[in-house]
Short mmCIF file of C-alpha atoms in Angstrom, two decimals:
data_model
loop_
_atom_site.label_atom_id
_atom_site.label_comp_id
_atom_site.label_asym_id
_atom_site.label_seq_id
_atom_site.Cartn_x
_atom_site.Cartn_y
_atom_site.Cartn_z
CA UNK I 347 0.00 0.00 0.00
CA UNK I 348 3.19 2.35 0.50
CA UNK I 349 3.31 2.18 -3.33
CA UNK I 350 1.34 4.37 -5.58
CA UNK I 351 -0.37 2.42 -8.37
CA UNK I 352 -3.17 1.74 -11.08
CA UNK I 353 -5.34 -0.50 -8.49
CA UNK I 354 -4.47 2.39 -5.44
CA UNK I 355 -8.63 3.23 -5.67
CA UNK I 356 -8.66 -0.81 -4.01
CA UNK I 357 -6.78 -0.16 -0.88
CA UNK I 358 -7.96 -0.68 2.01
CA UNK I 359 -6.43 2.82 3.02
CA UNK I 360 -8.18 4.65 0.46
CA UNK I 361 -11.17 3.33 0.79
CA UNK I 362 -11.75 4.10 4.30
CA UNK I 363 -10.75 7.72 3.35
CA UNK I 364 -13.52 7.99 0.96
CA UNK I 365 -16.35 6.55 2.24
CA UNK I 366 -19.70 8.97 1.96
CA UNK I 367 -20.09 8.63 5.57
CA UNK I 368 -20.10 11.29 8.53
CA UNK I 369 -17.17 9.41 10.62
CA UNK I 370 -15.37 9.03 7.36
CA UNK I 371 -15.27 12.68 6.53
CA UNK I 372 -14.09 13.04 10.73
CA UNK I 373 -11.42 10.61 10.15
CA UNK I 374 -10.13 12.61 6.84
CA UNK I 375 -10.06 15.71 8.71
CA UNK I 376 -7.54 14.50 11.12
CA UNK I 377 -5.51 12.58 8.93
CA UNK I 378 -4.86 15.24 7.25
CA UNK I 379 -4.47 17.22 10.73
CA UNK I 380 -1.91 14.46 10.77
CA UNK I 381 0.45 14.96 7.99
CA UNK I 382 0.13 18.66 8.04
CA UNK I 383 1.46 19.04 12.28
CA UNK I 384 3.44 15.78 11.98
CA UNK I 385 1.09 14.58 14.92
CA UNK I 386 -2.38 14.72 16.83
CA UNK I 387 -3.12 15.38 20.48
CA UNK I 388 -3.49 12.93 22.28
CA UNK I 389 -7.41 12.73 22.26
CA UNK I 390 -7.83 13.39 19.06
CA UNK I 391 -4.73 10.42 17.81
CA UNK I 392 -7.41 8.12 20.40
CA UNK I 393 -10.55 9.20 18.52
CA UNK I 394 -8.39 8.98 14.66
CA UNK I 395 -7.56 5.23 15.38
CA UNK I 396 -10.77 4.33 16.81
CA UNK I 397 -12.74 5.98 13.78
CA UNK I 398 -10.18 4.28 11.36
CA UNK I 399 -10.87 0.90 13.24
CA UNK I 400 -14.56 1.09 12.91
CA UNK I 401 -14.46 1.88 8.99
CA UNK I 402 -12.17 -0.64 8.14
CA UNK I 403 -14.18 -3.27 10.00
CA UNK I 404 -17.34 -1.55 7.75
CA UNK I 405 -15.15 -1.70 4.87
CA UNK I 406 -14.08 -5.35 5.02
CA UNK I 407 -17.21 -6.44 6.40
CA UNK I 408 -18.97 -5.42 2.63
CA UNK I 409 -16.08 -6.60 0.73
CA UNK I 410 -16.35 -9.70 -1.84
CA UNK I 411 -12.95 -10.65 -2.24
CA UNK I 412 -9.98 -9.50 0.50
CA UNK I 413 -6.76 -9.73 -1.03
CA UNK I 414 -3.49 -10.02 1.03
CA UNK I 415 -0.18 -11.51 1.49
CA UNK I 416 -0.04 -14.98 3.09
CA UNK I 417 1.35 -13.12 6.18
CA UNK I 418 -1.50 -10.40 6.05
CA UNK I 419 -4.23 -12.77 6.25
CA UNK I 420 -3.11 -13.43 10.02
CA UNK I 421 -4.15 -9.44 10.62
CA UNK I 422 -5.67 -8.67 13.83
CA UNK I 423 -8.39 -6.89 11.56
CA UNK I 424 -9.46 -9.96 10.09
CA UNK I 425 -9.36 -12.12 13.30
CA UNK I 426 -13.10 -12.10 13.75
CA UNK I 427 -13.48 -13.22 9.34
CA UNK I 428 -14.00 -16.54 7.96
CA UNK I 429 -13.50 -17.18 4.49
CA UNK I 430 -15.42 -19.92 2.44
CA UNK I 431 -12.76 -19.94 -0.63
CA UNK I 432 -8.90 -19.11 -0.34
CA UNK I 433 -7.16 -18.68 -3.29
CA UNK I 434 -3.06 -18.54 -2.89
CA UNK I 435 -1.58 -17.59 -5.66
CA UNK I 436 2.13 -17.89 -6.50
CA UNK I 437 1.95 -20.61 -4.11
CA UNK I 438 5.12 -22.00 -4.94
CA UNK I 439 7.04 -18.96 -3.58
CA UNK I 440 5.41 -19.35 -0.45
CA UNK I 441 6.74 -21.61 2.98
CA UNK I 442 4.18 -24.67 4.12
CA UNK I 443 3.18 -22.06 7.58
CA UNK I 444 3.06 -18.92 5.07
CA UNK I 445 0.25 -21.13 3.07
CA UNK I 446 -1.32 -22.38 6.02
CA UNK I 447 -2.02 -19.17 7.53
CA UNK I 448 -4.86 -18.30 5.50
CA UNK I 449 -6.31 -21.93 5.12
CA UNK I 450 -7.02 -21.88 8.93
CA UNK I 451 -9.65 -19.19 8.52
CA UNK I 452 -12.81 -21.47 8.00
CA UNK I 453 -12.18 -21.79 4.54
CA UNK I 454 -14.07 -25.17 2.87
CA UNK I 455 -12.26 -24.85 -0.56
CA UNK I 456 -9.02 -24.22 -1.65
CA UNK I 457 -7.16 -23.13 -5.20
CA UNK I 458 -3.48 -23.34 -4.77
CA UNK I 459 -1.84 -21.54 -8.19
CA UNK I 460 1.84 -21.72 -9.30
CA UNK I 461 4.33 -23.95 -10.79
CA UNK I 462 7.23 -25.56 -9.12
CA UNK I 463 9.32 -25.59 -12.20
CA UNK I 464 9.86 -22.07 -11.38
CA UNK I 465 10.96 -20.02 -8.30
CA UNK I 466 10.56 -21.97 -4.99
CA UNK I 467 10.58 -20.44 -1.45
CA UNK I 468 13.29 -18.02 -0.84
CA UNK I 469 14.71 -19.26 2.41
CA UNK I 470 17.77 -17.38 3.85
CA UNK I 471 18.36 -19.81 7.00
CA UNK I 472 19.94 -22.99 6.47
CA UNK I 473 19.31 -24.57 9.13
CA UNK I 474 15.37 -23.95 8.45
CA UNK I 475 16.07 -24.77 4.76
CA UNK I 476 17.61 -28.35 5.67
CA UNK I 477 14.76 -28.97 8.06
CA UNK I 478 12.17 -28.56 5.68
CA UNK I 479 11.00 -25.01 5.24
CA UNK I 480 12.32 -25.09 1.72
CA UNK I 481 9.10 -27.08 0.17
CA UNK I 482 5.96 -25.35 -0.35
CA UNK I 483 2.21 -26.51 0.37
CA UNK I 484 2.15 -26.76 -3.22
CA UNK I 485 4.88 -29.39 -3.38
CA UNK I 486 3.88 -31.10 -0.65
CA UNK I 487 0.24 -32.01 -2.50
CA UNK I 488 2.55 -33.24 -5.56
CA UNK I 489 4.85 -35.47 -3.84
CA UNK I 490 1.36 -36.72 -1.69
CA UNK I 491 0.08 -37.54 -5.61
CA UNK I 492 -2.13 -35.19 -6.09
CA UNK I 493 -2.53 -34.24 -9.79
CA UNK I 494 -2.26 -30.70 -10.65
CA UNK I 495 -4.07 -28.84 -13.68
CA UNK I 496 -1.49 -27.90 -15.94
CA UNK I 497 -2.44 -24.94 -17.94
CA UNK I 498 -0.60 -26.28 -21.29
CA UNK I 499 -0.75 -22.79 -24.20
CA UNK I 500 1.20 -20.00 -23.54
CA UNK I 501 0.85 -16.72 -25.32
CA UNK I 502 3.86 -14.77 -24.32
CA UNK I 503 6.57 -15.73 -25.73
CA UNK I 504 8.04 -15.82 -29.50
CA UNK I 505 8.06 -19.90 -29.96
CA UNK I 506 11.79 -19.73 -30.17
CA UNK I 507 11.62 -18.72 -26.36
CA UNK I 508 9.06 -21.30 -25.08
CA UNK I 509 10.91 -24.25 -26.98
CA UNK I 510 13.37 -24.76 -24.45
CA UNK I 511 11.38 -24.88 -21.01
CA UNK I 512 8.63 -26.63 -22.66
CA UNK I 513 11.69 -29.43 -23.62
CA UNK I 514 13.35 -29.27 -19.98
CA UNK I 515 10.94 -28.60 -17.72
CA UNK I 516 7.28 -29.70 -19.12
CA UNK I 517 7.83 -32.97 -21.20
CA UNK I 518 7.38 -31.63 -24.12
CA UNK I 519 3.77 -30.20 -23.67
CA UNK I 520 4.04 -26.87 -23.68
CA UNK I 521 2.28 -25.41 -26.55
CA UNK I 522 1.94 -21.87 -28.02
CA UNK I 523 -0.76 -19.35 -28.65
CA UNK I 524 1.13 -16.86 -30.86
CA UNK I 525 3.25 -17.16 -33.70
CA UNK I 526 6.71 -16.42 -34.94
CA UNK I 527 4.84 -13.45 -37.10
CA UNK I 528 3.33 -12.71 -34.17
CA UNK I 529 6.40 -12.13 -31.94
CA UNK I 530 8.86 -10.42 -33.91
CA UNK I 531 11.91 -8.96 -32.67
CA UNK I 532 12.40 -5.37 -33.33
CA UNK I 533 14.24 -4.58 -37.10
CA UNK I 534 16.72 -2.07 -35.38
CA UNK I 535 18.31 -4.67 -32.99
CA UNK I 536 21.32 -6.81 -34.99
CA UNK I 537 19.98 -10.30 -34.09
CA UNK I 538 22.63 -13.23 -34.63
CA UNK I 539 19.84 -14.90 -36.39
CA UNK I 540 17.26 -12.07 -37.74
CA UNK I 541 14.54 -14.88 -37.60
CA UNK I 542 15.22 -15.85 -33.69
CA UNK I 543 14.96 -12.76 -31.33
CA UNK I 544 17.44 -14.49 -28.66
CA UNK I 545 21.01 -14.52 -28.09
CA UNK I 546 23.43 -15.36 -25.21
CA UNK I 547 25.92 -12.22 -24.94
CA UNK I 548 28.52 -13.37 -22.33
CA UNK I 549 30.28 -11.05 -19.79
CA UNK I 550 32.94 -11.15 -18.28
CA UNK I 551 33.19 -9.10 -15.78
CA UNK I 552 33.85 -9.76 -11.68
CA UNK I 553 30.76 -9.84 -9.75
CA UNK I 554 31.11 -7.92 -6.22
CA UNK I 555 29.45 -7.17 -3.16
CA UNK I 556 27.00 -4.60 -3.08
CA UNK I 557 26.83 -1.75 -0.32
CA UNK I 558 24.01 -3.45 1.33
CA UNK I 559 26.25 -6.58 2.13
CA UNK I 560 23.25 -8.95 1.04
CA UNK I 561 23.69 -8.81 -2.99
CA UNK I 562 26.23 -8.61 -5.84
CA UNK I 563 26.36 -6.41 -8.57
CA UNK I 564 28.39 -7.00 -11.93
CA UNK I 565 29.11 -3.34 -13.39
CA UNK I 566 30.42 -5.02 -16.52
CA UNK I 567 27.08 -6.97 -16.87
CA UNK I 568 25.13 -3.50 -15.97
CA UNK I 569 26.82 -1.48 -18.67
CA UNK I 570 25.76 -4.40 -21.12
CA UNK I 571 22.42 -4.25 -20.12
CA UNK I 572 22.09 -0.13 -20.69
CA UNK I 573 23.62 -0.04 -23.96
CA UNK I 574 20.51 -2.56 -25.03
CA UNK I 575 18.46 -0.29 -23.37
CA UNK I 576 19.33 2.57 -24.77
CA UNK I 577 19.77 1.30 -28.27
CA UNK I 578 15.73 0.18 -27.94
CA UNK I 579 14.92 3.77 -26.62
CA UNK I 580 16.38 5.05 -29.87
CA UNK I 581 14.77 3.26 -32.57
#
């Protein structure tokens, strides 16, 4: 929610903040009191939560669908919710107690969406890693034989692309939804092969540490990467 975007209108924040209600237009009146003094008195910060409280119970309590992280679902503002139908998507990416979080809210059907072909749980301890907390709900199922629906057509990428995780990771069965003519590499850009908009450019440069002390950074890769750029930007 810290991030402005398209869907902003959906927020739970913003909602509450525009609801044609008298305690709504209170509560907008001292937000704003709020950002323009940096803080409320002390009565009036009491009443602003407890008028925020009471809309976003309103709010939620009208509300078809609730999205949130896997995390978010364990809220203290949805404690008193039960939800018939959880959907988790990008379940793959998710820990087994991340998933399960939201499936303990009353819910009588499930839809678990993602693909473990593709990014799996980021875990940074190893010691939780090696004790399990590297599979996901979603693997779990598999491994306990339940069948997944694959969804087998994709319409992304130029064939070319697709041809190679369809051979290594999907047996073969991934099929495609667009053309070549469709997906045609831009005329400007010198292509090994004109008729196959992919290539393998190697670099060569050291990989270091970043400032942060968690990443690396390749400057020699990075300089690669914005003379593409800015070759696209031109034509």
């Amino acid at each position: 929610e810290e991030v402005g975007s398209s869907v902003e209108h959906l927020t739970l924040t913003h909602q509450i903040m525009h609801l044609d209600i008298p305690i709504a237009v209170e509560a907008l009146k001292l937000h704003n009191l709020k950002n323009e003094q940096g803080e409320l008195l002390k009565k009036d910060e009491k009443r602003y939560k407890s008028l925020v409280r009471t809309l976003e119970q309103r709010v939620l309590g009208y509300a078809d669908v609730i999205c949130v992280t896997c995390v978010g679902a364990g809220d203290s503002r949805l404690a008193n919710f039960q939800f018939n139908t959880v959907l988790i998507d990008e379940a793959t990416q998710a820990v087994e107690p991340e998933a399960l979080i939201p499936m303990v809210m009353g819910c009588k059907h499930v839809v678990i969406v993602g693909d473990h072909c593709q990014l799996g749980p980021c875990i940074m301890n190893k010691a939780a890693s090696s004790a399990g907390l590297c599979q996901s709900m979603y693997e779990r199922l598999l491994m306990l034989g339940i069948k997944p629906i694959r969804l087998t057509v994709q319409y992304r990428m130029h064939p070319a692309l697709s041809r190679f995780p369809s051979n290594m990771f999907y047996e073969g069965a991934l099929q495609n939804g667009v053309s070549s003519s469709e997906r045609m590499g831009t005329a400007s850009f010198p292509w090994p092969r004109p008729e196959t908009p992919m290539m393998f450019w190697s670099q060569l440069g050291a990989e270091e540490i970043s400032s942060s002390g968690t990443s690396f950074l390749n400057r020699t890769e990075a300089n690669a990467v914005e003379k593409i750029v800015t070759h696209l930007l031109k034509h």
